[in-house]
XYZ file of C-alpha atoms in Angstrom:
588
model
C 118.264 83.996 164.404
C 115.152 83.463 166.352
C 112.954 86.566 166.422
C 113.106 88.000 169.798
C 110.197 89.156 171.995
C 109.457 92.764 173.093
C 111.459 92.268 176.304
C 114.311 90.406 174.500
C 114.660 93.259 171.995
C 114.813 95.604 174.915
C 117.221 93.711 177.078
C 119.233 91.666 174.485
C 119.212 93.602 171.223
C 122.072 96.094 170.660
C 122.922 97.340 174.089
C 123.253 100.832 175.511
C 126.099 103.141 176.679
C 127.562 106.391 178.236
C 125.880 109.057 180.220
C 128.913 111.545 180.244
C 128.618 112.014 176.538
C 124.914 112.759 176.721
C 125.417 115.485 179.307
C 128.095 117.137 177.286
C 125.838 117.538 174.362
C 122.978 119.355 176.170
C 123.497 122.701 174.786
C 123.271 121.619 171.123
C 120.520 119.043 171.853
C 118.296 121.892 173.458
C 118.640 124.259 170.455
C 115.678 124.160 168.100
C 117.137 123.936 164.513
C 115.368 126.025 161.936
C 114.401 123.467 159.333
C 111.719 123.434 156.765
C 108.682 121.351 157.640
C 108.697 117.975 155.944
C 106.241 114.941 155.758
C 106.894 113.537 159.179
C 104.285 114.532 161.907
C 105.980 115.121 165.257
C 102.854 113.988 167.028
C 103.630 110.372 165.849
C 106.927 110.541 167.883
C 106.807 107.467 170.250
C 109.095 108.122 173.270
C 109.484 104.454 173.844
C 110.654 103.543 170.344
C 112.418 106.170 168.480
C 114.083 103.931 166.037
C 114.161 100.210 165.751
C 117.352 98.245 166.333
C 117.334 96.692 162.934
C 117.267 100.219 161.412
C 119.752 101.857 163.699
C 122.365 98.941 163.694
C 122.469 98.531 159.872
C 125.844 99.612 158.742
C 125.296 98.530 155.239
C 122.312 100.824 154.717
C 124.410 103.139 152.374
C 127.642 102.839 150.480
C 130.247 105.589 150.269
C 129.003 106.565 146.994
C 125.402 106.729 148.303
C 126.456 108.898 151.285
C 128.400 111.174 148.929
C 125.386 111.497 146.605
C 123.080 112.175 149.545
C 125.232 114.897 150.981
C 125.781 116.431 147.581
C 121.981 116.544 147.078
C 121.302 118.077 150.571
C 124.222 120.537 150.110
C 123.502 121.395 146.446
C 122.963 125.111 147.318
C 125.840 125.133 149.784
C 128.660 127.742 149.442
C 131.787 127.639 151.589
C 132.196 130.403 154.406
C 133.977 133.536 153.628
C 137.018 132.195 155.556
C 137.173 129.021 153.285
C 135.459 126.407 155.487
C 134.131 123.952 152.975
C 130.620 122.456 152.793
C 130.163 119.045 154.352
C 129.821 117.470 150.949
C 133.240 118.817 150.004
C 135.152 118.438 153.347
C 138.269 116.268 153.455
C 140.361 115.242 156.295
C 143.421 112.916 156.868
C 142.379 110.137 159.133
C 144.417 107.910 161.458
C 144.276 104.180 161.528
C 142.619 102.521 164.651
C 142.985 99.102 165.907
C 139.977 96.976 166.547
C 138.349 97.309 169.972
C 135.593 95.393 171.887
C 133.087 97.898 170.360
C 134.412 98.419 166.735
C 136.403 96.678 164.045
C 139.708 98.219 162.852
C 139.693 101.442 160.776
C 142.149 102.003 158.089
C 143.229 105.687 157.959
C 143.902 107.412 154.747
C 145.069 110.861 153.501
C 142.494 113.343 152.368
C 139.346 111.246 153.063
C 136.065 112.583 152.188
C 133.147 113.081 154.471
C 131.350 110.178 152.996
C 134.249 107.908 153.465
C 134.582 108.738 157.114
C 130.923 108.271 157.803
C 130.519 104.972 155.783
C 133.812 103.487 157.217
C 132.989 104.455 160.705
C 129.525 102.890 160.308
C 131.015 99.613 158.942
C 133.620 99.484 161.693
C 131.165 100.027 164.509
C 128.046 98.412 163.175
C 125.901 101.572 163.052
C 123.632 102.869 160.221
C 125.416 105.658 158.342
C 122.062 107.203 157.986
C 121.761 107.604 161.812
C 125.256 109.160 161.822
C 124.237 111.687 159.115
C 121.062 112.556 161.046
C 123.085 113.021 164.313
C 125.401 115.377 162.489
C 122.402 117.491 161.414
C 120.721 117.494 164.772
C 123.921 118.343 166.612
C 125.663 120.890 164.373
C 123.376 121.212 161.301
C 126.334 120.387 159.127
C 124.487 118.564 156.377
C 122.527 121.609 155.314
C 125.001 124.371 156.626
C 126.152 126.933 154.140
C 128.257 130.129 154.165
C 128.752 131.801 157.512
C 127.132 128.839 159.409
C 130.165 126.775 158.242
C 132.899 127.109 160.999
C 135.950 125.093 161.910
C 134.593 124.624 165.479
C 131.444 123.036 163.925
C 133.622 120.300 162.346
C 135.733 119.948 165.597
C 132.517 119.255 167.451
C 130.570 117.590 164.649
C 128.623 114.968 166.709
C 128.698 116.968 170.027
C 130.501 114.007 171.503
C 132.438 114.911 174.735
C 132.115 118.585 173.982
C 131.052 120.360 177.218
C 128.824 123.449 176.859
C 130.895 126.567 176.244
C 134.177 124.543 176.205
C 136.234 122.916 173.614
C 135.789 119.203 173.050
C 138.124 116.893 174.885
C 141.292 116.734 172.788
C 141.138 112.961 172.101
C 137.554 113.392 170.738
C 137.990 116.628 168.821
C 137.886 116.688 165.092
C 135.474 115.458 162.434
C 136.849 111.943 162.143
C 137.280 111.560 165.886
C 133.742 112.705 166.516
C 132.045 110.430 163.988
C 134.003 107.295 164.885
C 133.864 107.940 168.714
C 130.093 108.508 168.569
C 129.416 105.351 166.585
C 131.595 103.469 169.032
C 129.846 104.903 172.010
C 126.480 103.447 170.760
C 128.121 99.943 170.840
C 129.344 100.623 174.254
C 125.848 101.489 175.232
C 124.773 98.140 173.729
C 127.472 95.992 175.413
C 127.277 97.528 178.894
C 123.749 98.768 179.516
C 124.124 98.453 183.226
C 126.684 101.351 183.254
C 124.103 103.919 181.922
C 121.062 105.664 183.105
C 118.536 104.606 180.342
C 118.019 100.967 179.617
C 115.706 99.057 177.238
C 113.062 96.652 178.383
C 111.905 98.613 181.460
C 110.328 101.754 182.738
C 112.705 104.898 182.627
C 112.083 108.315 184.068
C 112.950 110.691 181.338
C 112.923 114.585 181.883
C 111.671 117.112 179.367
C 114.435 119.595 180.104
C 117.485 120.142 182.359
C 115.354 122.329 184.549
C 113.839 119.865 186.980
C 110.831 122.071 187.418
C 109.763 121.320 183.769
C 108.967 117.704 184.973
C 109.390 114.209 183.485
C 107.435 111.165 182.674
C 107.936 107.376 182.898
C 108.591 105.799 179.529
C 108.897 102.114 178.862
C 112.005 102.045 176.457
C 111.251 99.303 174.124
C 114.464 98.677 172.456
C 118.302 99.133 172.445
C 118.670 101.959 169.849
C 116.115 104.078 171.549
C 117.883 103.723 174.932
C 121.125 104.622 173.312
C 119.608 107.905 171.961
C 118.378 108.801 175.312
C 121.809 108.137 176.887
C 123.301 110.250 174.202
C 120.654 112.974 174.524
C 118.865 112.515 177.813
C 115.620 114.359 177.257
C 112.276 113.732 175.522
C 110.180 116.293 173.700
C 107.249 117.823 175.605
C 103.947 118.475 174.061
C 104.999 122.166 172.969
C 108.009 120.687 171.227
C 105.913 118.219 169.361
C 103.286 120.911 168.417
C 106.079 122.944 167.017
C 107.203 120.357 164.420
C 110.825 121.341 163.749
C 110.183 124.733 165.437
C 110.476 126.218 168.882
C 108.286 125.028 171.753
C 108.402 126.659 175.159
C 111.021 127.054 177.830
C 110.701 123.485 178.874
C 111.150 122.096 175.380
C 114.087 119.903 174.282
C 114.514 119.035 170.706
C 117.466 116.554 170.153
C 115.501 113.238 170.038
C 112.529 114.915 168.355
C 114.752 116.246 165.668
C 116.465 112.980 165.217
C 113.245 111.296 164.592
C 111.735 113.891 162.427
C 114.822 114.192 160.261
C 115.341 110.368 159.938
C 111.732 110.004 158.988
C 111.868 112.739 156.320
C 115.254 111.860 154.761
C 115.305 108.141 155.074
C 111.751 106.870 155.709
C 110.133 104.939 158.672
C 112.232 104.350 161.809
C 110.305 101.265 162.912
C 111.743 98.863 160.406
C 110.386 95.385 160.678
C 110.879 94.814 164.294
C 107.443 95.973 165.440
C 105.356 94.567 162.567
C 103.148 91.607 163.429
C 104.508 88.278 162.586
C 103.271 84.599 162.313
C 102.929 81.690 160.121
C 100.268 80.352 157.801
C 100.836 76.746 158.688
C 98.309 75.101 156.487
C 95.143 75.022 154.515
C 92.797 72.003 153.851
C 89.708 71.482 152.014
C 86.884 70.096 154.214
C 83.254 69.339 153.444
C 81.808 72.605 152.584
C 84.701 74.557 154.106
C 88.289 75.595 154.098
C 90.284 74.855 157.312
C 93.011 77.497 158.034
C 95.759 76.847 160.581
C 98.509 79.148 161.699
C 99.536 81.702 164.416
C 100.017 85.449 164.623
C 101.587 87.775 167.207
C 101.923 91.669 167.271
C 104.899 92.778 169.340
C 102.863 95.803 170.536
C 100.428 93.650 172.519
C 100.183 90.352 174.307
C 96.423 90.116 173.397
C 95.261 87.990 170.301
C 95.257 89.892 166.949
C 92.986 89.754 164.031
C 93.935 88.234 160.623
C 92.341 89.374 157.420
C 91.625 86.200 155.321
C 90.438 86.299 151.726
C 88.951 83.476 149.789
C 89.429 84.131 146.092
C 89.743 87.926 146.997
C 86.723 88.030 149.307
C 87.785 88.859 152.901
C 86.716 88.474 156.463
C 88.439 89.017 159.891
C 89.305 85.957 161.854
C 90.536 86.303 165.475
C 93.829 84.502 166.122
C 93.065 83.352 169.769
C 93.339 79.563 169.621
C 95.698 77.849 172.074
C 99.129 77.224 170.603
C 101.499 75.906 173.400
C 104.236 75.432 170.824
C 104.183 79.276 170.070
C 104.243 80.092 173.712
C 107.334 78.005 174.176
C 109.244 80.140 171.621
C 107.541 83.510 172.606
C 106.751 83.077 176.272
C 106.164 86.822 176.905
C 103.108 86.801 174.644
C 101.368 83.620 176.046
C 99.701 80.793 174.056
C 96.369 82.370 172.817
C 97.775 83.274 169.385
C 96.737 80.374 167.197
C 94.743 80.643 164.006
C 92.222 77.864 163.563
C 89.363 78.900 161.327
C 86.760 77.015 159.224
C 85.556 79.197 156.336
C 82.484 78.098 154.432
C 83.356 77.408 150.722
C 81.824 75.834 147.749
C 83.242 72.644 146.080
C 86.292 73.514 143.988
C 89.779 74.838 144.278
C 90.301 78.193 146.131
C 93.110 80.647 146.887
C 93.327 81.757 150.436
C 95.522 84.660 151.702
C 96.146 85.779 155.256
C 97.350 89.214 156.524
C 97.970 90.008 160.186
C 96.388 93.235 161.090
C 98.939 95.619 162.788
C 98.362 97.109 166.301
C 100.371 100.105 167.333
C 103.699 100.616 165.552
C 104.407 98.853 162.401
C 102.411 97.727 159.334
C 100.161 94.806 158.380
C 102.034 91.651 157.591
C 101.209 89.175 154.979
C 101.517 85.532 155.931
C 101.187 84.462 152.315
C 98.695 82.515 150.153
C 97.785 78.930 149.795
C 95.533 76.880 147.587
C 93.199 73.990 148.611
C 90.413 72.084 147.128
C 86.973 71.540 148.758
C 85.982 68.003 147.716
C 82.510 66.897 146.748
C 81.072 63.740 144.981
C 80.953 60.076 145.460
C 82.747 58.286 148.415
C 86.167 56.694 148.121
C 88.127 54.177 150.036
C 89.671 50.766 149.957
C 88.552 47.197 150.515
C 91.792 45.841 152.045
C 90.829 42.373 152.743
C 88.118 39.611 152.845
C 88.883 36.454 154.714
C 87.115 33.425 155.919
C 86.961 33.099 159.702
C 85.282 30.602 161.938
C 81.454 31.013 161.301
C 81.735 33.700 158.673
C 83.772 36.140 156.464
C 85.642 39.091 157.857
C 85.951 42.239 155.786
C 88.274 45.214 156.556
C 89.165 48.520 154.903
C 88.035 52.201 155.078
C 85.648 54.645 153.358
C 85.123 58.293 153.238
C 82.431 60.437 151.558
C 83.921 63.916 150.701
C 80.592 65.632 151.594
C 80.772 64.691 155.283
C 83.226 64.133 158.108
C 80.953 61.544 159.661
C 81.251 57.758 159.145
C 79.273 56.394 156.289
C 77.483 53.110 155.665
C 78.574 50.268 153.438
C 76.332 47.811 151.439
C 77.870 44.378 151.797
C 76.599 41.432 149.864
C 77.461 37.840 150.398
C 76.472 35.661 147.391
C 74.094 38.480 146.461
C 72.398 38.844 149.844
C 73.163 42.167 151.316
C 73.231 44.075 154.586
C 74.348 47.579 155.991
C 77.774 47.904 157.798
C 79.094 51.124 159.361
C 82.473 52.416 158.357
C 83.248 54.365 161.639
C 85.925 52.507 163.324
C 89.174 54.414 164.258
C 91.765 54.336 161.596
C 94.743 56.718 162.610
C 96.475 56.060 159.300
C 93.523 57.174 157.294
C 93.121 60.209 159.525
C 96.771 61.166 158.858
C 96.245 60.863 155.180
C 92.917 62.821 155.198
C 93.201 64.976 158.227
C 90.047 67.140 157.554
C 87.869 63.955 157.814
C 89.360 62.618 160.988
C 90.229 58.960 161.715
C 86.725 57.309 162.335
C 86.215 55.853 158.827
C 87.526 52.277 159.054
C 85.481 48.960 158.970
C 86.297 45.587 160.258
C 83.520 43.112 160.792
C 82.540 39.608 160.528
C 79.363 38.485 158.679
C 78.017 35.043 159.668
C 77.771 32.506 156.776
C 77.872 28.783 156.398
C 81.054 26.955 155.619
C 82.133 26.989 151.946
C 83.228 29.409 149.238
C 81.464 32.802 149.019
C 81.675 35.908 146.870
C 81.680 39.203 149.020
C 81.113 42.601 147.463
C 81.288 45.902 149.293
C 79.922 49.235 148.228
C 80.291 52.721 149.935
C 76.855 54.375 150.208
C 76.922 57.958 148.938
C 76.015 60.992 150.920
C 75.160 64.297 149.168
C 76.476 64.878 145.609
C 77.620 61.783 143.493
C 76.786 58.136 143.508
C 77.461 54.964 145.401
C 81.102 53.640 144.986
C 81.939 49.908 144.533
C 85.012 49.157 146.576
C 85.451 45.665 145.212
C 84.395 41.967 145.256
C 86.481 39.089 146.782
C 86.274 35.341 147.048
C 86.632 33.775 150.592
C 86.354 30.342 151.978
C 84.821 29.733 155.398
C 86.389 26.440 156.723
C 84.858 23.938 159.174
C 85.886 20.517 160.274
C 88.915 18.911 161.728
C 92.042 20.790 162.804
C 94.995 21.338 160.468
C 98.677 21.895 161.190
C 102.214 20.597 161.043
C 104.633 18.960 163.385
C 107.697 20.530 162.163
C 110.225 18.980 164.560
C 110.930 16.794 167.541
C 114.310 16.945 169.202
C 115.872 15.500 172.225
C 116.895 18.074 174.827
C 118.043 17.703 178.498
C 115.157 16.263 180.546
C 112.775 15.512 177.562
C 111.707 15.942 173.998
C 110.994 19.359 172.421
C 108.122 19.539 169.939
C 107.712 22.510 167.280
C 104.975 23.200 164.849
C 101.484 24.726 164.518
C 97.927 23.797 164.647
C 94.639 25.649 163.908
C 90.895 24.407 164.227
C 88.930 26.013 161.351
C 86.008 26.228 163.772
C 87.720 28.819 166.129
C 90.302 31.532 166.154
C 91.325 30.517 169.555
C 94.460 28.387 170.204
C 93.811 24.598 170.205
C 95.130 21.978 172.568
C 97.419 19.201 171.506
C 97.570 15.587 172.943
C 101.246 14.718 173.113
C 102.334 11.171 174.068
C 105.685 9.827 174.877
C 105.819 6.002 174.465
C 102.007 5.996 174.698
C 101.910 8.189 177.811
C 100.069 11.391 176.993
C 99.721 14.998 178.265
C 98.104 18.313 176.916
C 100.049 21.210 175.425
C 98.712 24.452 173.974
C 99.249 25.662 170.432
C 99.169 29.335 171.422
C 102.685 30.714 170.624
C 103.108 33.551 168.175
C 103.709 32.494 164.505
C 103.482 35.367 162.094
C 104.066 33.287 159.137
C 101.026 31.218 159.942
C 98.967 34.325 160.441
C 99.949 35.434 157.019
C 98.787 32.206 155.320
C 95.581 32.067 157.432
C 94.712 35.793 158.049
C 91.304 35.166 159.473
C 92.683 33.258 162.320
C 95.496 35.363 163.603
C 99.074 34.422 164.609
C 98.601 32.657 167.900
C 98.757 29.182 166.740
C 102.322 27.997 167.078
C 103.772 25.482 169.628
C 107.224 24.942 171.010
C 107.072 22.738 174.099
C 109.317 20.378 176.134
C 107.623 17.021 177.109
C 109.504 15.387 180.052
C 111.132 12.068 179.239
C 113.948 9.945 180.862
C 117.227 9.516 178.888
C 116.946 6.949 176.077
C 115.060 6.412 172.942
C 111.387 7.434 172.763
C 108.504 7.672 170.268
C 106.741 10.978 170.400
C 103.244 11.727 168.797
C 101.260 14.816 168.540
C 97.552 15.156 167.825
C 95.490 18.390 167.310
C 92.377 18.181 169.525
C 89.194 18.978 167.664
C 86.709 21.848 168.358
C 83.313 21.760 166.755
C 82.682 19.847 163.633
C 85.126 17.112 162.647
C 87.600 15.051 164.663
C 91.024 14.991 166.157
C 93.908 15.290 163.661
C 97.127 13.364 164.207
C 100.078 15.610 163.174
C 102.656 12.780 163.210
C 104.967 10.747 165.289
C 108.796 10.970 165.546
C 111.508 8.869 167.174
C 113.882 10.696 169.442
C 116.746 10.102 171.906
C 116.787 12.159 175.067
C 119.600 12.618 177.417
């Protein structure tokens, strides 16, 4: 699934749900549970992101056996109450089967199910992390660590505090341990599917009070994601400064503790709540060796900001920061909330040789640095390379074509071209998109196509790429070429009678020009001009220096009857006209 943006995770992640249940749980939520201080620091509590969606809505986070092992560990010192109420790790209850709903899959009831089975099966059915259900059990009734006299049947009946009004029994259909766990898990999916029904919603600013007493005040919080909105709908208060200063302890009269305790307890028991959703992300698109440098391409975004972020780039273990602020419209098309200034386009100086380059996006706000991976590239140096693709005789000279690159520069280089041992410099700087695609760091301007004036006859042409920097000159090759001159050549391939005249077909070239030549066409001795300028790729392949526009297919008017048709190629320059032949034809 495509990674969603900040707003998408708020508005379209796992959605929110019911206000009524949250109000019913105020009494328990406002009680500060006496729990030993652990590693989590309450001052790191983020009111807009208590827990990431990918963590909260992770039903496979624990198996039944893992839940049981965890409860047994946390309740290792637990003893039943004097009235025989068991520890949570030993509690069992016969559960009822439940049909699938729009919020949860079916639940298969069973006799004498353990607490671990009820938690894990409810989590699976309703798509909620069993760790989150365990933490809610603790924050609401302290059941995970309860022992002795603190174990009461009423605590099990109202285990999750769901639809249990202050000072009154729980609503009957929700009373009981299994009912409480399953119903609370289901409610978080209802929050998710129908956010518009409830007070607190992700992806927007929400006014959240510190305490039921309105005089204690409130603040505006941008709720960043679905799970956080669900927790506020379940327990609709945020901790004030005194509550955070107190850790797990008691703050002041305006302190509420439910969401603070959820965050602290989850952190201490199960680790970070942010998951991967708020880590920066991106892609290391490519690495190329360029003259004296490595060219790095990619993009990076941190969900906590729309501003560009830094990337820590190491070359063979030596690092530097690179600002990922280049324009990337393709990235903006996928993540429109963040804009387009998130491209990574860096040129890092490097010596010739093969290098390993690694890129890590530096985190901003919630989350951790994110590695984009490593790539290897070679910075080339040494003599030029290229290809002499062709040498052909053309009117008045020889034409050479090909490409050449020197690995020590992106600029075009010079060639030393000799004809029969006599040399001159030629620039290899013409656009060659195909070469640019093959060697992108050097660009496309490395082609050559030029004509060197020479006299008619056979010639030996040699081309050498002139070295820049390290290395030596590179011979690209030598070829023989003939420069033609004189009378035209060609072929009258056919004459056919057609309605209204005679059609002539063939080709003609004058060796003294690449331009199409004229024909003199006579019918029974009466002549007219025709142009041999039609496309003939086969002719162009045989005479590459002259191009392909030397064919003819023309209809010469003639009355019905038998006729003699003759075709002559008109001469240009040296030589004389060339008869291509005569044919007898009957026209209709």
